[in-house]
PDB file of C-alpha atoms in Angstrom:
ATOM      1  CA  UNK G   1      -0.210  -0.335   6.749  1.00  0.00           C
ATOM      2  CA  UNK G   2      -1.609  -1.712   3.592  1.00  0.00           C
ATOM      3  CA  UNK G   3      -1.797   0.728   0.720  1.00  0.00           C
ATOM      4  CA  UNK G   4      -3.329  -0.582  -1.917  1.00  0.00           C
ATOM      5  CA  UNK G   5      -6.347   0.906  -4.962  1.00  0.00           C
ATOM      6  CA  UNK G   6      -6.990   0.938  -8.366  1.00  0.00           C
ATOM      7  CA  UNK G   7      -3.859   1.370 -10.643  1.00  0.00           C
ATOM      8  CA  UNK G   8      -2.904   4.628 -11.466  1.00  0.00           C
ATOM      9  CA  UNK G   9      -4.586   6.968  -8.613  1.00  0.00           C
ATOM     10  CA  UNK G  10      -1.301   7.588  -7.057  1.00  0.00           C
ATOM     11  CA  UNK G  11      -1.229   4.587  -4.564  1.00  0.00           C
ATOM     12  CA  UNK G  12       2.702   4.470  -4.849  1.00  0.00           C
ATOM     13  CA  UNK G  13       2.763   7.962  -4.137  1.00  0.00           C
ATOM     14  CA  UNK G  14       0.579   7.679  -0.958  1.00  0.00           C
ATOM     15  CA  UNK G  15       2.505   5.812   0.360  1.00  0.00           C
ATOM     16  CA  UNK G  16       5.683   6.794   0.498  1.00  0.00           C
ATOM     17  CA  UNK G  17       4.218  10.189   2.080  1.00  0.00           C
ATOM     18  CA  UNK G  18       2.470   7.812   4.693  1.00  0.00           C
ATOM     19  CA  UNK G  19       5.806   6.640   5.505  1.00  0.00           C
ATOM     20  CA  UNK G  20       6.966  10.441   5.624  1.00  0.00           C
ATOM     21  CA  UNK G  21       4.805  11.056   7.893  1.00  0.00           C
ATOM     22  CA  UNK G  22       5.306   8.259  10.002  1.00  0.00           C
ATOM     23  CA  UNK G  23       9.266   9.129  10.183  1.00  0.00           C
ATOM     24  CA  UNK G  24       8.624  12.428  10.526  1.00  0.00           C
ATOM     25  CA  UNK G  25       6.763  11.816  14.150  1.00  0.00           C
ATOM     26  CA  UNK G  26      10.346   9.661  15.403  1.00  0.00           C
ATOM     27  CA  UNK G  27       9.003   6.658  14.244  1.00  0.00           C
ATOM     28  CA  UNK G  28      11.131   4.204  12.676  1.00  0.00           C
ATOM     29  CA  UNK G  29       9.326   3.121   9.235  1.00  0.00           C
ATOM     30  CA  UNK G  30      10.288   0.814   6.071  1.00  0.00           C
ATOM     31  CA  UNK G  31       8.797   1.360   3.205  1.00  0.00           C
ATOM     32  CA  UNK G  32       7.780  -2.142   0.926  1.00  0.00           C
ATOM     33  CA  UNK G  33       7.083  -2.752  -2.861  1.00  0.00           C
ATOM     34  CA  UNK G  34       6.826  -5.781  -4.778  1.00  0.00           C
ATOM     35  CA  UNK G  35       9.928  -7.014  -6.192  1.00  0.00           C
ATOM     36  CA  UNK G  36      10.828  -5.465  -9.216  1.00  0.00           C
ATOM     37  CA  UNK G  37       9.752  -1.895  -8.750  1.00  0.00           C
ATOM     38  CA  UNK G  38      12.124   1.140  -7.707  1.00  0.00           C
ATOM     39  CA  UNK G  39      10.085   3.954  -7.905  1.00  0.00           C
ATOM     40  CA  UNK G  40       8.861   4.051  -3.923  1.00  0.00           C
ATOM     41  CA  UNK G  41      12.354   4.427  -3.321  1.00  0.00           C
ATOM     42  CA  UNK G  42      12.941   7.025  -5.419  1.00  0.00           C
ATOM     43  CA  UNK G  43       9.989   9.084  -3.126  1.00  0.00           C
ATOM     44  CA  UNK G  44      11.296   8.414   0.202  1.00  0.00           C
ATOM     45  CA  UNK G  45      15.241   8.881  -1.033  1.00  0.00           C
ATOM     46  CA  UNK G  46      17.070  10.953   1.989  1.00  0.00           C
ATOM     47  CA  UNK G  47      13.868  10.979   4.061  1.00  0.00           C
ATOM     48  CA  UNK G  48      15.124   8.233   6.723  1.00  0.00           C
ATOM     49  CA  UNK G  49      12.574   5.751   5.366  1.00  0.00           C
ATOM     50  CA  UNK G  50      14.260   2.343   4.650  1.00  0.00           C
ATOM     51  CA  UNK G  51      12.770   0.878   1.994  1.00  0.00           C
ATOM     52  CA  UNK G  52      12.517  -2.922   0.883  1.00  0.00           C
ATOM     53  CA  UNK G  53      11.393  -4.673  -2.703  1.00  0.00           C
ATOM     54  CA  UNK G  54      10.367  -7.879  -0.992  1.00  0.00           C
ATOM     55  CA  UNK G  55      11.644 -10.905  -3.187  1.00  0.00           C
ATOM     56  CA  UNK G  56       9.598 -13.929  -2.082  1.00  0.00           C
ATOM     57  CA  UNK G  57      12.731 -16.296  -3.083  1.00  0.00           C
ATOM     58  CA  UNK G  58      15.027 -14.905  -0.756  1.00  0.00           C
ATOM     59  CA  UNK G  59      12.213 -14.139   1.679  1.00  0.00           C
ATOM     60  CA  UNK G  60      10.730 -18.015   1.965  1.00  0.00           C
ATOM     61  CA  UNK G  61      15.064 -18.948   2.446  1.00  0.00           C
ATOM     62  CA  UNK G  62      15.151 -16.310   5.422  1.00  0.00           C
ATOM     63  CA  UNK G  63      11.940 -17.914   6.946  1.00  0.00           C
ATOM     64  CA  UNK G  64      13.315 -21.543   6.233  1.00  0.00           C
ATOM     65  CA  UNK G  65      16.237 -20.278   8.303  1.00  0.00           C
ATOM     66  CA  UNK G  66      14.249 -20.464  11.832  1.00  0.00           C
ATOM     67  CA  UNK G  67      12.282 -23.323  10.655  1.00  0.00           C
ATOM     68  CA  UNK G  68      15.951 -25.755   9.170  1.00  0.00           C
ATOM     69  CA  UNK G  69      19.424 -26.702   9.763  1.00  0.00           C
ATOM     70  CA  UNK G  70      21.059 -23.382   7.807  1.00  0.00           C
ATOM     71  CA  UNK G  71      22.720 -25.860   5.695  1.00  0.00           C
ATOM     72  CA  UNK G  72      19.468 -27.517   4.478  1.00  0.00           C
ATOM     73  CA  UNK G  73      18.459 -24.745   3.674  1.00  0.00           C
ATOM     74  CA  UNK G  74      21.544 -23.415   1.231  1.00  0.00           C
ATOM     75  CA  UNK G  75      20.672 -26.966  -0.095  1.00  0.00           C
ATOM     76  CA  UNK G  76      17.233 -25.856  -0.834  1.00  0.00           C
ATOM     77  CA  UNK G  77      17.909 -22.657  -1.913  1.00  0.00           C
ATOM     78  CA  UNK G  78      20.461 -24.042  -4.852  1.00  0.00           C
ATOM     79  CA  UNK G  79      17.764 -26.079  -6.231  1.00  0.00           C
ATOM     80  CA  UNK G  80      16.433 -25.399  -9.436  1.00  0.00           C
ATOM     81  CA  UNK G  81      13.162 -27.048  -7.738  1.00  0.00           C
ATOM     82  CA  UNK G  82      12.811 -24.820  -4.974  1.00  0.00           C
ATOM     83  CA  UNK G  83      12.986 -21.527  -7.118  1.00  0.00           C
ATOM     84  CA  UNK G  84      10.321 -23.660  -9.624  1.00  0.00           C
ATOM     85  CA  UNK G  85       8.162 -23.874  -6.263  1.00  0.00           C
ATOM     86  CA  UNK G  86       8.277 -20.413  -5.827  1.00  0.00           C
ATOM     87  CA  UNK G  87       7.676 -19.347  -8.303  1.00  0.00           C
ATOM     88  CA  UNK G  88       4.542 -21.970  -9.810  1.00  0.00           C
ATOM     89  CA  UNK G  89       2.607 -22.880  -6.403  1.00  0.00           C
ATOM     90  CA  UNK G  90      -0.849 -20.899  -6.580  1.00  0.00           C
ATOM     91  CA  UNK G  91      -0.464 -18.198  -3.560  1.00  0.00           C
ATOM     92  CA  UNK G  92       3.048 -18.900  -2.504  1.00  0.00           C
ATOM     93  CA  UNK G  93       4.206 -15.672  -3.652  1.00  0.00           C
ATOM     94  CA  UNK G  94       1.504 -13.697  -2.183  1.00  0.00           C
ATOM     95  CA  UNK G  95       1.454 -15.549   1.362  1.00  0.00           C
ATOM     96  CA  UNK G  96       5.466 -15.071   1.499  1.00  0.00           C
ATOM     97  CA  UNK G  97       5.224 -11.860   0.030  1.00  0.00           C
ATOM     98  CA  UNK G  98       2.247 -10.610   2.938  1.00  0.00           C
ATOM     99  CA  UNK G  99       4.021 -12.442   5.895  1.00  0.00           C
ATOM    100  CA  UNK G 100       7.437 -10.780   5.022  1.00  0.00           C
ATOM    101  CA  UNK G 101       5.774  -7.757   5.605  1.00  0.00           C
ATOM    102  CA  UNK G 102       4.308  -8.724   8.875  1.00  0.00           C
ATOM    103  CA  UNK G 103       7.520  -9.800   9.930  1.00  0.00           C
ATOM    104  CA  UNK G 104       9.367  -6.424   9.669  1.00  0.00           C
ATOM    105  CA  UNK G 105       7.052  -4.612  12.836  1.00  0.00           C
ATOM    106  CA  UNK G 106       7.491  -8.402  14.734  1.00  0.00           C
ATOM    107  CA  UNK G 107       9.264  -8.360  18.326  1.00  0.00           C
ATOM    108  CA  UNK G 108      11.055 -11.344  16.884  1.00  0.00           C
ATOM    109  CA  UNK G 109      12.488 -11.032  13.376  1.00  0.00           C
ATOM    110  CA  UNK G 110      13.586 -13.732  11.066  1.00  0.00           C
ATOM    111  CA  UNK G 111      17.469 -12.869  11.494  1.00  0.00           C
ATOM    112  CA  UNK G 112      17.731 -12.453  15.163  1.00  0.00           C
ATOM    113  CA  UNK G 113      20.339  -9.527  14.774  1.00  0.00           C
ATOM    114  CA  UNK G 114      17.009  -7.680  13.244  1.00  0.00           C
ATOM    115  CA  UNK G 115      15.131  -4.697  15.127  1.00  0.00           C
ATOM    116  CA  UNK G 116      10.847  -4.410  14.105  1.00  0.00           C
ATOM    117  CA  UNK G 117      10.427  -1.397  12.574  1.00  0.00           C
ATOM    118  CA  UNK G 118       7.488   1.055  14.067  1.00  0.00           C
ATOM    119  CA  UNK G 119       5.991   1.426  10.540  1.00  0.00           C
ATOM    120  CA  UNK G 120       5.374  -1.055   7.903  1.00  0.00           C
ATOM    121  CA  UNK G 121       4.192   0.436   4.670  1.00  0.00           C
ATOM    122  CA  UNK G 122       3.303  -2.022   2.606  1.00  0.00           C
ATOM    123  CA  UNK G 123       2.832  -0.544  -1.057  1.00  0.00           C
ATOM    124  CA  UNK G 124      -0.008  -3.384  -1.927  1.00  0.00           C
ATOM    125  CA  UNK G 125      -1.131  -4.807  -5.497  1.00  0.00           C
ATOM    126  CA  UNK G 126      -3.940  -2.959  -7.441  1.00  0.00           C
ATOM    127  CA  UNK G 127      -7.403  -3.297  -5.436  1.00  0.00           C
ATOM    128  CA  UNK G 128      -8.414  -6.944  -6.871  1.00  0.00           C
ATOM    129  CA  UNK G 129      -4.656  -8.602  -6.272  1.00  0.00           C
ATOM    130  CA  UNK G 130      -4.307  -6.944  -3.294  1.00  0.00           C
ATOM    131  CA  UNK G 131      -7.343  -8.090  -1.464  1.00  0.00           C
ATOM    132  CA  UNK G 132      -5.887 -11.715  -2.571  1.00  0.00           C
ATOM    133  CA  UNK G 133      -2.976 -10.733  -1.116  1.00  0.00           C
ATOM    134  CA  UNK G 134      -4.616 -10.377   1.795  1.00  0.00           C
ATOM    135  CA  UNK G 135      -6.730 -12.892   1.939  1.00  0.00           C
ATOM    136  CA  UNK G 136      -4.026 -15.858   1.015  1.00  0.00           C
ATOM    137  CA  UNK G 137      -2.517 -16.012   4.888  1.00  0.00           C
ATOM    138  CA  UNK G 138      -6.298 -17.366   5.896  1.00  0.00           C
ATOM    139  CA  UNK G 139      -6.060 -19.714   3.053  1.00  0.00           C
ATOM    140  CA  UNK G 140      -2.964 -21.454   3.344  1.00  0.00           C
ATOM    141  CA  UNK G 141      -3.846 -21.565   7.131  1.00  0.00           C
ATOM    142  CA  UNK G 142      -7.287 -23.615   6.207  1.00  0.00           C
ATOM    143  CA  UNK G 143      -5.754 -25.760   3.643  1.00  0.00           C
ATOM    144  CA  UNK G 144      -2.427 -26.761   5.901  1.00  0.00           C
ATOM    145  CA  UNK G 145      -3.882 -26.843   9.515  1.00  0.00           C
ATOM    146  CA  UNK G 146      -0.903 -28.055  11.389  1.00  0.00           C
ATOM    147  CA  UNK G 147       2.464 -27.166  11.510  1.00  0.00           C
ATOM    148  CA  UNK G 148       4.609 -24.272  11.126  1.00  0.00           C
ATOM    149  CA  UNK G 149       3.033 -23.142   7.657  1.00  0.00           C
ATOM    150  CA  UNK G 150      -0.807 -23.004   8.795  1.00  0.00           C
ATOM    151  CA  UNK G 151       0.786 -21.441  12.582  1.00  0.00           C
ATOM    152  CA  UNK G 152       2.626 -18.396  10.810  1.00  0.00           C
ATOM    153  CA  UNK G 153       0.094 -18.726   8.059  1.00  0.00           C
ATOM    154  CA  UNK G 154      -2.708 -18.435  11.280  1.00  0.00           C
ATOM    155  CA  UNK G 155      -0.365 -15.401  12.997  1.00  0.00           C
ATOM    156  CA  UNK G 156      -0.065 -13.172  10.017  1.00  0.00           C
ATOM    157  CA  UNK G 157      -3.943 -13.306   9.573  1.00  0.00           C
ATOM    158  CA  UNK G 158      -4.563 -12.536  12.768  1.00  0.00           C
ATOM    159  CA  UNK G 159      -2.434  -9.870  12.473  1.00  0.00           C
ATOM    160  CA  UNK G 160      -3.738  -8.537   9.441  1.00  0.00           C
ATOM    161  CA  UNK G 161      -7.743  -8.604  10.650  1.00  0.00           C
ATOM    162  CA  UNK G 162      -6.767  -6.669  13.573  1.00  0.00           C
ATOM    163  CA  UNK G 163      -7.460  -2.838  13.491  1.00  0.00           C
ATOM    164  CA  UNK G 164      -5.002  -1.963  16.092  1.00  0.00           C
ATOM    165  CA  UNK G 165      -1.949  -3.285  14.486  1.00  0.00           C
ATOM    166  CA  UNK G 166      -2.882  -3.253  10.345  1.00  0.00           C
ATOM    167  CA  UNK G 167      -4.434  -0.263   9.096  1.00  0.00           C
ATOM    168  CA  UNK G 168      -6.148  -0.969   5.441  1.00  0.00           C
ATOM    169  CA  UNK G 169      -5.791   1.888   3.220  1.00  0.00           C
ATOM    170  CA  UNK G 170      -7.499   2.531  -0.219  1.00  0.00           C
ATOM    171  CA  UNK G 171      -6.511   5.078  -2.469  1.00  0.00           C
ATOM    172  CA  UNK G 172      -8.865   6.437  -4.925  1.00  0.00           C
ATOM    173  CA  UNK G 173      -9.487   9.377  -7.798  1.00  0.00           C
ATOM    174  CA  UNK G 174     -12.779  11.749  -7.354  1.00  0.00           C
ATOM    175  CA  UNK G 175     -13.975   9.739 -10.454  1.00  0.00           C
ATOM    176  CA  UNK G 176     -16.726   8.207 -10.773  1.00  0.00           C
ATOM    177  CA  UNK G 177     -15.442   4.756 -11.805  1.00  0.00           C
ATOM    178  CA  UNK G 178     -12.771   4.995  -9.238  1.00  0.00           C
ATOM    179  CA  UNK G 179     -14.956   5.504  -6.235  1.00  0.00           C
ATOM    180  CA  UNK G 180     -17.322   2.531  -7.596  1.00  0.00           C
ATOM    181  CA  UNK G 181     -14.630   0.526  -7.333  1.00  0.00           C
ATOM    182  CA  UNK G 182     -13.859   1.935  -3.774  1.00  0.00           C
ATOM    183  CA  UNK G 183     -16.867   1.030  -2.455  1.00  0.00           C
ATOM    184  CA  UNK G 184     -16.889  -2.353  -3.510  1.00  0.00           C
ATOM    185  CA  UNK G 185     -13.492  -2.658  -2.250  1.00  0.00           C
ATOM    186  CA  UNK G 186     -14.744  -1.983   1.079  1.00  0.00           C
ATOM    187  CA  UNK G 187     -17.795  -4.000   0.726  1.00  0.00           C
ATOM    188  CA  UNK G 188     -15.008  -7.417  -1.114  1.00  0.00           C
ATOM    189  CA  UNK G 189     -12.357  -6.426   2.465  1.00  0.00           C
ATOM    190  CA  UNK G 190     -15.430  -6.927   4.874  1.00  0.00           C
ATOM    191  CA  UNK G 191     -16.795 -10.324   2.939  1.00  0.00           C
ATOM    192  CA  UNK G 192     -13.107 -11.541   3.094  1.00  0.00           C
ATOM    193  CA  UNK G 193     -11.648 -10.409   6.314  1.00  0.00           C
ATOM    194  CA  UNK G 194     -14.317  -9.330   8.157  1.00  0.00           C
ATOM    195  CA  UNK G 195     -13.570  -5.838   8.050  1.00  0.00           C
ATOM    196  CA  UNK G 196     -13.462  -2.440   6.951  1.00  0.00           C
ATOM    197  CA  UNK G 197     -10.841  -0.252   5.832  1.00  0.00           C
ATOM    198  CA  UNK G 198      -9.457   2.328   7.810  1.00  0.00           C
ATOM    199  CA  UNK G 199      -9.051   5.572   5.710  1.00  0.00           C
ATOM    200  CA  UNK G 200      -9.478   6.068   1.950  1.00  0.00           C
ATOM    201  CA  UNK G 201      -7.269   8.361   0.500  1.00  0.00           C
ATOM    202  CA  UNK G 202      -8.642  10.816  -2.444  1.00  0.00           C
ATOM    203  CA  UNK G 203      -5.696  12.171  -4.977  1.00  0.00           C
ATOM    204  CA  UNK G 204      -6.053  14.178  -7.192  1.00  0.00           C
ATOM    205  CA  UNK G 205      -8.599  16.800  -6.078  1.00  0.00           C
ATOM    206  CA  UNK G 206      -8.822  20.627  -7.913  1.00  0.00           C
ATOM    207  CA  UNK G 207      -9.053  23.330  -5.779  1.00  0.00           C
ATOM    208  CA  UNK G 208     -13.455  24.933  -5.425  1.00  0.00           C
ATOM    209  CA  UNK G 209     -11.482  28.179  -6.845  1.00  0.00           C
ATOM    210  CA  UNK G 210      -9.908  28.898  -9.043  1.00  0.00           C
ATOM    211  CA  UNK G 211      -8.645  32.168 -10.812  1.00  0.00           C
ATOM    212  CA  UNK G 212      -8.034  33.179 -14.410  1.00  0.00           C
ATOM    213  CA  UNK G 213      -4.478  33.749 -14.127  1.00  0.00           C
ATOM    214  CA  UNK G 214      -4.341  30.073 -13.140  1.00  0.00           C
ATOM    215  CA  UNK G 215      -5.683  29.048 -17.093  1.00  0.00           C
ATOM    216  CA  UNK G 216      -2.158  28.580 -18.091  1.00  0.00           C
ATOM    217  CA  UNK G 217      -0.672  26.098 -15.407  1.00  0.00           C
ATOM    218  CA  UNK G 218      -4.116  24.406 -15.721  1.00  0.00           C
ATOM    219  CA  UNK G 219      -3.482  23.770 -19.641  1.00  0.00           C
ATOM    220  CA  UNK G 220      -0.108  22.538 -19.023  1.00  0.00           C
ATOM    221  CA  UNK G 221      -1.067  19.965 -16.670  1.00  0.00           C
ATOM    222  CA  UNK G 222      -3.851  18.838 -18.245  1.00  0.00           C
ATOM    223  CA  UNK G 223      -3.402  17.621 -22.350  1.00  0.00           C
ATOM    224  CA  UNK G 224      -7.346  17.943 -22.622  1.00  0.00           C
ATOM    225  CA  UNK G 225      -7.194  21.901 -21.994  1.00  0.00           C
ATOM    226  CA  UNK G 226      -3.983  22.839 -23.779  1.00  0.00           C
ATOM    227  CA  UNK G 227      -5.545  23.612 -27.237  1.00  0.00           C
ATOM    228  CA  UNK G 228      -7.997  26.304 -25.611  1.00  0.00           C
ATOM    229  CA  UNK G 229      -6.871  27.883 -22.525  1.00  0.00           C
ATOM    230  CA  UNK G 230      -9.215  30.605 -22.442  1.00  0.00           C
ATOM    231  CA  UNK G 231     -11.943  28.065 -21.455  1.00  0.00           C
ATOM    232  CA  UNK G 232      -9.138  26.465 -19.356  1.00  0.00           C
ATOM    233  CA  UNK G 233     -11.078  27.828 -16.200  1.00  0.00           C
ATOM    234  CA  UNK G 234     -14.625  27.399 -17.599  1.00  0.00           C
ATOM    235  CA  UNK G 235     -13.815  23.688 -18.242  1.00  0.00           C
ATOM    236  CA  UNK G 236     -11.800  22.901 -14.875  1.00  0.00           C
ATOM    237  CA  UNK G 237     -15.007  24.463 -12.959  1.00  0.00           C
ATOM    238  CA  UNK G 238     -16.891  22.007 -14.865  1.00  0.00           C
ATOM    239  CA  UNK G 239     -14.003  19.248 -13.863  1.00  0.00           C
ATOM    240  CA  UNK G 240     -14.539  20.096 -10.125  1.00  0.00           C
ATOM    241  CA  UNK G 241     -18.315  20.093  -9.786  1.00  0.00           C
ATOM    242  CA  UNK G 242     -17.910  16.391 -11.094  1.00  0.00           C
ATOM    243  CA  UNK G 243     -15.351  15.131  -8.487  1.00  0.00           C
ATOM    244  CA  UNK G 244     -17.434  17.346  -5.150  1.00  0.00           C
ATOM    245  CA  UNK G 245     -20.196  14.994  -6.499  1.00  0.00           C
ATOM    246  CA  UNK G 246     -17.950  12.030  -6.183  1.00  0.00           C
ATOM    247  CA  UNK G 247     -16.774  12.934  -3.034  1.00  0.00           C
ATOM    248  CA  UNK G 248     -19.377  13.804  -1.629  1.00  0.00           C
ATOM    249  CA  UNK G 249     -21.331  10.189  -2.731  1.00  0.00           C
ATOM    250  CA  UNK G 250     -17.883   8.608  -1.263  1.00  0.00           C
ATOM    251  CA  UNK G 251     -18.324  10.033   2.330  1.00  0.00           C
ATOM    252  CA  UNK G 252     -21.753   9.231   2.205  1.00  0.00           C
ATOM    253  CA  UNK G 253     -21.811   5.486   0.893  1.00  0.00           C
ATOM    254  CA  UNK G 254     -18.083   4.638   2.939  1.00  0.00           C
ATOM    255  CA  UNK G 255     -17.919   3.815   6.462  1.00  0.00           C
ATOM    256  CA  UNK G 256     -13.973   4.390   6.377  1.00  0.00           C
ATOM    257  CA  UNK G 257     -13.205   8.081   6.793  1.00  0.00           C
ATOM    258  CA  UNK G 258     -12.123   9.980   3.332  1.00  0.00           C
ATOM    259  CA  UNK G 259      -9.089  12.063   3.336  1.00  0.00           C
ATOM    260  CA  UNK G 260      -7.556  14.141   0.064  1.00  0.00           C
ATOM    261  CA  UNK G 261      -5.138  15.213  -0.957  1.00  0.00           C
ATOM    262  CA  UNK G 262      -4.241  18.339  -3.783  1.00  0.00           C
ATOM    263  CA  UNK G 263      -3.608  17.806  -7.264  1.00  0.00           C
ATOM    264  CA  UNK G 264      -0.271  19.503  -7.745  1.00  0.00           C
ATOM    265  CA  UNK G 265      -0.420  21.272 -11.164  1.00  0.00           C
ATOM    266  CA  UNK G 266       3.697  19.994 -11.516  1.00  0.00           C
ATOM    267  CA  UNK G 267       5.448  17.648 -14.493  1.00  0.00           C
ATOM    268  CA  UNK G 268       7.340  15.952 -11.604  1.00  0.00           C
ATOM    269  CA  UNK G 269       6.734  14.645  -8.068  1.00  0.00           C
ATOM    270  CA  UNK G 270       9.999  16.483  -6.335  1.00  0.00           C
ATOM    271  CA  UNK G 271      11.010  16.224  -2.640  1.00  0.00           C
ATOM    272  CA  UNK G 272       9.209  18.875  -1.399  1.00  0.00           C
ATOM    273  CA  UNK G 273       5.718  17.561  -2.466  1.00  0.00           C
ATOM    274  CA  UNK G 274       5.512  14.652  -0.731  1.00  0.00           C
ATOM    275  CA  UNK G 275       6.624  16.377   2.694  1.00  0.00           C
ATOM    276  CA  UNK G 276       3.779  18.442   1.967  1.00  0.00           C
ATOM    277  CA  UNK G 277       1.999  15.532   1.157  1.00  0.00           C
ATOM    278  CA  UNK G 278       2.957  13.659   4.141  1.00  0.00           C
ATOM    279  CA  UNK G 279       2.084  16.788   6.581  1.00  0.00           C
ATOM    280  CA  UNK G 280      -1.814  16.440   5.630  1.00  0.00           C
ATOM    281  CA  UNK G 281      -1.195  12.536   5.784  1.00  0.00           C
ATOM    282  CA  UNK G 282       0.228  12.558   9.051  1.00  0.00           C
ATOM    283  CA  UNK G 283      -2.615  11.674  11.204  1.00  0.00           C
ATOM    284  CA  UNK G 284      -3.579   8.376   9.315  1.00  0.00           C
ATOM    285  CA  UNK G 285       0.416   7.376   9.461  1.00  0.00           C
TER     286      UNK G 285
END
């Protein structure tokens, strides 16, 4: 399962909730993120969901271990030229990242003693980079044509294009620009990968009805309303109308089913919040 979407939409939170939903259904699950990020790990700590920050150089060494004698792999790994290649060659980091995520769910893992996960959730880069990441295996397969790299790239590309094997999930906010970008993302995936999104998760949806007693909560959660709490409910009603209009537009124009998650009027996310979100997303996991 690949989770993408514009930055700032709560993509990592949704990825964590999806991984947790799979685990709560009795499936082994791993939540992957790009090396350098640790937020996903914090969101699923203690839930039984494994986490992995994919380091492209380490993953490439793993893959080479299946292709070359171990002694030669060690020599390459200590080579500054090898590290430079991974860092500088166009598309190599992306190819290795998506291939490692794919490998985690395969029956034949790169390490012979490793077992496959039932569910692999990749917290992918934001929309534009996410599409490029998904397209990379096909690009390398076309360039290499023959050999182990081409064969591996074709296998990954076939898995990404098959809805029965890989779910593509976009995360959006109920706002005009975010909805427009999500519709554009769906169109790009169709053009470049030949398939549609499997689900669109709209995050941060405000309740349609809000009492006067909710005004303090709203004001605390939204600095734009904090200056005039007595007007918070009226201002929130206007926002709700805008959100519902954009949700209707998304449901009308997108081909993928649209799921919604509520806005959490909290200063930070805790275990009970992720658990509640994962329950709502169980149908997608």
